[in-house]
């Protein structure tokens, strides 16, 4: 165990002890891991028939309960 010197003890008594918290981490950006999550695949813009059909299904599901 470390022994504190006389000067260090006096300084702690007069100025106080400051406990610093842990450094905050910056939020990590989410990375797209699969092609299915990319914009062109979601909207069916890349030309695949399956993607266009899937995008149409997603669009219908999103608009199902909207009153316009």
mmCIF file of N, CA and C in Angstrom:
data_model
loop_
_atom_site.group_PDB
_atom_site.id
_atom_site.type_symbol
_atom_site.label_atom_id
_atom_site.label_comp_id
_atom_site.label_asym_id
_atom_site.label_seq_id
_atom_site.Cartn_x
_atom_site.Cartn_y
_atom_site.Cartn_z
ATOM 1 N N UNK A 1 0.836 -1.168 0.000
ATOM 2 C CA UNK A 1 0.000 0.000 0.000
ATOM 3 C C UNK A 1 0.886 1.238 0.000
ATOM 4 N N UNK A 2 0.492 2.245 -0.767
ATOM 5 C CA UNK A 2 1.296 3.450 -0.929
ATOM 6 C C UNK A 2 1.098 4.379 0.271
ATOM 7 N N UNK A 3 2.199 4.943 0.732
ATOM 8 C CA UNK A 3 2.161 5.912 1.838
ATOM 9 C C UNK A 3 2.154 7.316 1.256
ATOM 10 N N UNK A 4 1.222 8.160 1.708
ATOM 11 C CA UNK A 4 1.142 9.535 1.240
ATOM 12 C C UNK A 4 2.106 10.398 2.049
ATOM 13 N N UNK A 5 2.742 11.340 1.357
ATOM 14 C CA UNK A 5 3.672 12.229 2.030
ATOM 15 C C UNK A 5 2.938 13.302 2.822
ATOM 16 N N UNK A 6 3.673 13.983 3.709
ATOM 17 C CA UNK A 6 3.085 15.033 4.561
ATOM 18 C C UNK A 6 2.484 16.159 3.721
ATOM 19 N N UNK A 7 3.192 16.560 2.671
ATOM 20 C CA UNK A 7 2.719 17.643 1.793
ATOM 21 C C UNK A 7 1.423 17.238 1.076
ATOM 22 N N UNK A 8 1.366 15.991 0.638
ATOM 23 C CA UNK A 8 0.182 15.485 -0.059
ATOM 24 C C UNK A 8 -1.026 15.436 0.873
ATOM 25 N N UNK A 9 -0.818 15.051 2.115
ATOM 26 C CA UNK A 9 -1.904 15.007 3.102
ATOM 27 C C UNK A 9 -2.413 16.411 3.401
ATOM 28 N N UNK A 10 -1.495 17.363 3.558
ATOM 29 C CA UNK A 10 -1.885 18.751 3.825
ATOM 30 C C UNK A 10 -2.688 19.322 2.660
ATOM 31 N N UNK A 11 -2.241 19.049 1.458
ATOM 32 C CA UNK A 11 -2.942 19.538 0.275
ATOM 33 C C UNK A 11 -4.341 18.934 0.195
ATOM 34 N N UNK A 12 -4.484 17.657 0.500
ATOM 35 C CA UNK A 12 -5.781 16.996 0.460
ATOM 36 C C UNK A 12 -6.723 17.582 1.518
ATOM 37 N N UNK A 13 -6.182 17.940 2.660
ATOM 38 C CA UNK A 13 -7.012 18.501 3.737
ATOM 39 C C UNK A 13 -7.458 19.930 3.421
ATOM 40 N N UNK A 14 -6.581 20.699 2.812
ATOM 41 C CA UNK A 14 -6.921 22.099 2.548
ATOM 42 C C UNK A 14 -7.719 22.277 1.256
ATOM 43 N N UNK A 15 -7.341 21.567 0.209
ATOM 44 C CA UNK A 15 -7.987 21.755 -1.094
ATOM 45 C C UNK A 15 -9.050 20.702 -1.386
ATOM 46 N N UNK A 16 -9.039 19.598 -0.682
ATOM 47 C CA UNK A 16 -10.001 18.531 -0.909
ATOM 48 C C UNK A 16 -9.496 17.537 -1.938
ATOM 49 N N UNK A 17 -10.245 16.476 -2.079
ATOM 50 C CA UNK A 17 -9.889 15.426 -3.020
ATOM 51 C C UNK A 17 -10.944 15.422 -4.125
ATOM 52 N N UNK A 18 -10.488 15.371 -5.360
ATOM 53 C CA UNK A 18 -11.394 15.332 -6.501
ATOM 54 C C UNK A 18 -11.362 13.937 -7.104
ATOM 55 N N UNK A 19 -12.538 13.318 -7.160
ATOM 56 C CA UNK A 19 -12.660 12.015 -7.789
ATOM 57 C C UNK A 19 -13.225 12.218 -9.181
ATOM 58 N N UNK A 20 -12.459 11.833 -10.181
ATOM 59 C CA UNK A 20 -12.896 12.014 -11.556
ATOM 60 C C UNK A 20 -13.643 10.766 -12.007
ATOM 61 N N UNK A 21 -14.721 10.985 -12.751
ATOM 62 C CA UNK A 21 -15.502 9.867 -13.277
ATOM 63 C C UNK A 21 -14.817 9.253 -14.479
ATOM 64 N N UNK A 22 -15.380 8.178 -14.945
ATOM 65 C CA UNK A 22 -14.848 7.505 -16.125
ATOM 66 C C UNK A 22 -15.078 8.387 -17.347
ATOM 67 N N UNK A 23 -14.192 8.296 -18.301
ATOM 68 C CA UNK A 23 -14.340 9.071 -19.525
ATOM 69 C C UNK A 23 -15.522 8.522 -20.314
ATOM 70 N N UNK A 24 -16.319 9.426 -20.849
ATOM 71 C CA UNK A 24 -17.486 9.018 -21.621
ATOM 72 C C UNK A 24 -17.066 8.586 -23.016
ATOM 73 N N UNK A 25 -17.640 7.501 -23.468
ATOM 74 C CA UNK A 25 -17.333 7.005 -24.802
ATOM 75 C C UNK A 25 -18.250 7.687 -25.800
ATOM 76 N N UNK A 26 -17.710 7.952 -26.966
ATOM 77 C CA UNK A 26 -18.525 8.521 -28.031
ATOM 78 C C UNK A 26 -19.395 7.407 -28.600
ATOM 79 N N UNK A 27 -20.645 7.714 -28.946
ATOM 80 C CA UNK A 27 -21.493 6.664 -29.503
ATOM 81 C C UNK A 27 -20.944 6.169 -30.849
ATOM 82 N N UNK A 28 -20.916 4.875 -30.993
ATOM 83 C CA UNK A 28 -20.407 4.270 -32.211
ATOM 84 C C UNK A 28 -21.506 4.317 -33.268
ATOM 85 N N UNK A 29 -21.155 4.767 -34.461
ATOM 86 C CA UNK A 29 -22.128 4.837 -35.540
ATOM 87 C C UNK A 29 -22.526 3.426 -35.962
ATOM 88 N N UNK A 30 -23.828 3.253 -36.179
ATOM 89 C CA UNK A 30 -24.294 1.950 -36.629
ATOM 90 C C UNK A 30 -23.884 1.736 -38.078
ATOM 91 N N UNK A 31 -23.353 0.579 -38.337
ATOM 92 C CA UNK A 31 -22.914 0.270 -39.683
ATOM 93 C C UNK A 31 -23.904 -0.707 -40.307
ATOM 94 N N UNK A 32 -24.162 -0.533 -41.594
ATOM 95 C CA UNK A 32 -25.053 -1.429 -42.305
ATOM 96 C C UNK A 32 -24.301 -2.716 -42.579
ATOM 97 N N UNK A 33 -24.842 -3.824 -42.086
ATOM 98 C CA UNK A 33 -24.139 -5.085 -42.228
ATOM 99 C C UNK A 33 -24.618 -5.894 -43.430
ATOM 100 N N UNK A 34 -25.855 -5.690 -43.829
ATOM 101 C CA UNK A 34 -26.370 -6.470 -44.952
ATOM 102 C C UNK A 34 -26.885 -5.537 -46.028
ATOM 103 N N UNK A 35 -26.898 -6.022 -47.247
ATOM 104 C CA UNK A 35 -27.373 -5.219 -48.359
ATOM 105 C C UNK A 35 -28.854 -4.901 -48.212
ATOM 106 N N UNK A 36 -29.586 -5.774 -47.537
ATOM 107 C CA UNK A 36 -31.028 -5.595 -47.407
ATOM 108 C C UNK A 36 -31.387 -4.335 -46.635
ATOM 109 N N UNK A 37 -30.453 -3.827 -45.837
ATOM 110 C CA UNK A 37 -30.740 -2.638 -45.043
ATOM 111 C C UNK A 37 -30.336 -1.347 -45.744
ATOM 112 N N UNK A 38 -29.668 -1.444 -46.880
ATOM 113 C CA UNK A 38 -29.238 -0.246 -47.596
ATOM 114 C C UNK A 38 -30.413 0.402 -48.301
ATOM 115 N N UNK A 39 -30.329 1.691 -48.523
ATOM 116 C CA UNK A 39 -31.411 2.485 -49.102
ATOM 117 C C UNK A 39 -31.886 1.944 -50.444
ATOM 118 N N UNK A 40 -30.991 1.631 -51.338
ATOM 119 C CA UNK A 40 -31.404 1.188 -52.674
ATOM 120 C C UNK A 40 -32.143 -0.141 -52.619
ATOM 121 N N UNK A 41 -31.769 -0.996 -51.672
ATOM 122 C CA UNK A 41 -32.457 -2.275 -51.559
ATOM 123 C C UNK A 41 -33.817 -2.107 -50.890
ATOM 124 N N UNK A 42 -33.898 -1.218 -49.900
ATOM 125 C CA UNK A 42 -35.164 -1.001 -49.212
ATOM 126 C C UNK A 42 -36.205 -0.429 -50.160
ATOM 127 N N UNK A 43 -35.803 0.490 -51.012
ATOM 128 C CA UNK A 43 -36.748 1.144 -51.912
ATOM 129 C C UNK A 43 -36.879 0.431 -53.254
ATOM 130 N N UNK A 44 -36.075 -0.599 -53.488
ATOM 131 C CA UNK A 44 -36.167 -1.352 -54.734
ATOM 132 C C UNK A 44 -35.600 -0.622 -55.932
ATOM 133 N N UNK A 45 -34.696 0.324 -55.716
ATOM 134 C CA UNK A 45 -34.165 1.136 -56.810
ATOM 135 C C UNK A 45 -33.050 0.460 -57.594
ATOM 136 N N UNK A 46 -32.494 -0.615 -57.095
ATOM 137 C CA UNK A 46 -31.349 -1.208 -57.772
ATOM 138 C C UNK A 46 -31.739 -2.111 -58.933
ATOM 139 N N UNK A 47 -33.046 -2.310 -59.144
ATOM 140 C CA UNK A 47 -33.474 -3.009 -60.347
ATOM 141 C C UNK A 47 -33.927 -4.437 -60.161
ATOM 142 N N UNK A 48 -33.698 -5.034 -59.006
ATOM 143 C CA UNK A 48 -34.112 -6.412 -58.790
ATOM 144 C C UNK A 48 -35.626 -6.479 -58.633
ATOM 145 N N UNK A 49 -36.243 -7.426 -59.313
ATOM 146 C CA UNK A 49 -37.687 -7.594 -59.214
ATOM 147 C C UNK A 49 -38.129 -7.957 -57.811
ATOM 148 N N UNK A 50 -37.335 -8.809 -57.149
ATOM 149 C CA UNK A 50 -37.666 -9.224 -55.784
ATOM 150 C C UNK A 50 -37.601 -8.038 -54.831
ATOM 151 N N UNK A 51 -36.606 -7.176 -55.025
ATOM 152 C CA UNK A 51 -36.464 -6.009 -54.156
ATOM 153 C C UNK A 51 -37.602 -5.024 -54.370
ATOM 154 N N UNK A 52 -38.027 -4.874 -55.625
ATOM 155 C CA UNK A 52 -39.140 -3.966 -55.912
ATOM 156 C C UNK A 52 -40.426 -4.481 -55.273
ATOM 157 N N UNK A 53 -40.633 -5.788 -55.349
ATOM 158 C CA UNK A 53 -41.820 -6.399 -54.744
ATOM 159 C C UNK A 53 -41.776 -6.233 -53.222
ATOM 160 N N UNK A 54 -40.618 -6.484 -52.640
ATOM 161 C CA UNK A 54 -40.457 -6.359 -51.196
ATOM 162 C C UNK A 54 -40.656 -4.908 -50.758
ATOM 163 N N UNK A 55 -40.141 -3.965 -51.537
ATOM 164 C CA UNK A 55 -40.315 -2.544 -51.233
ATOM 165 C C UNK A 55 -41.789 -2.164 -51.314
ATOM 166 N N UNK A 56 -42.501 -2.741 -52.281
ATOM 167 C CA UNK A 56 -43.932 -2.470 -52.416
ATOM 168 C C UNK A 56 -44.690 -3.000 -51.201
ATOM 169 N N UNK A 57 -44.335 -4.190 -50.742
ATOM 170 C CA UNK A 57 -44.962 -4.772 -49.543
ATOM 171 C C UNK A 57 -44.688 -3.891 -48.334
ATOM 172 N N UNK A 58 -43.445 -3.428 -48.179
ATOM 173 C CA UNK A 58 -43.099 -2.537 -47.054
ATOM 174 C C UNK A 58 -43.889 -1.238 -47.118
ATOM 175 N N UNK A 59 -44.015 -0.681 -48.331
ATOM 176 C CA UNK A 59 -44.753 0.569 -48.514
ATOM 177 C C UNK A 59 -46.219 0.385 -48.128
ATOM 178 N N UNK A 60 -46.811 -0.726 -48.571
ATOM 179 C CA UNK A 60 -48.219 -1.003 -48.232
ATOM 180 C C UNK A 60 -48.407 -1.171 -46.727
ATOM 181 N N UNK A 61 -47.479 -1.892 -46.096
ATOM 182 C CA UNK A 61 -47.569 -2.109 -44.647
ATOM 183 C C UNK A 61 -47.434 -0.791 -43.892
ATOM 184 N N UNK A 62 -46.540 0.088 -44.340
ATOM 185 C CA UNK A 62 -46.351 1.381 -43.684
ATOM 186 C C UNK A 62 -47.575 2.264 -43.830
ATOM 187 N N UNK A 63 -48.259 2.150 -44.945
ATOM 188 C CA UNK A 63 -49.423 3.010 -45.214
ATOM 189 C C UNK A 63 -50.746 2.368 -44.805
ATOM 190 N N UNK A 64 -50.714 1.183 -44.237
ATOM 191 C CA UNK A 64 -51.923 0.437 -43.930
ATOM 192 C C UNK A 64 -52.888 1.185 -43.016
ATOM 193 N N UNK A 65 -52.368 1.830 -41.976
ATOM 194 C CA UNK A 65 -53.233 2.475 -40.998
ATOM 195 C C UNK A 65 -53.264 3.996 -41.133
ATOM 196 N N UNK A 66 -52.744 4.505 -42.232
ATOM 197 C CA UNK A 66 -52.762 5.953 -42.439
ATOM 198 C C UNK A 66 -54.079 6.354 -43.092
ATOM 199 N N UNK A 67 -54.678 7.404 -42.561
ATOM 200 C CA UNK A 67 -55.900 7.927 -43.165
ATOM 201 C C UNK A 67 -55.543 9.172 -43.957
ATOM 202 N N UNK A 68 -55.516 9.044 -45.279
ATOM 203 C CA UNK A 68 -55.147 10.202 -46.084
ATOM 204 C C UNK A 68 -56.224 10.596 -47.037
#
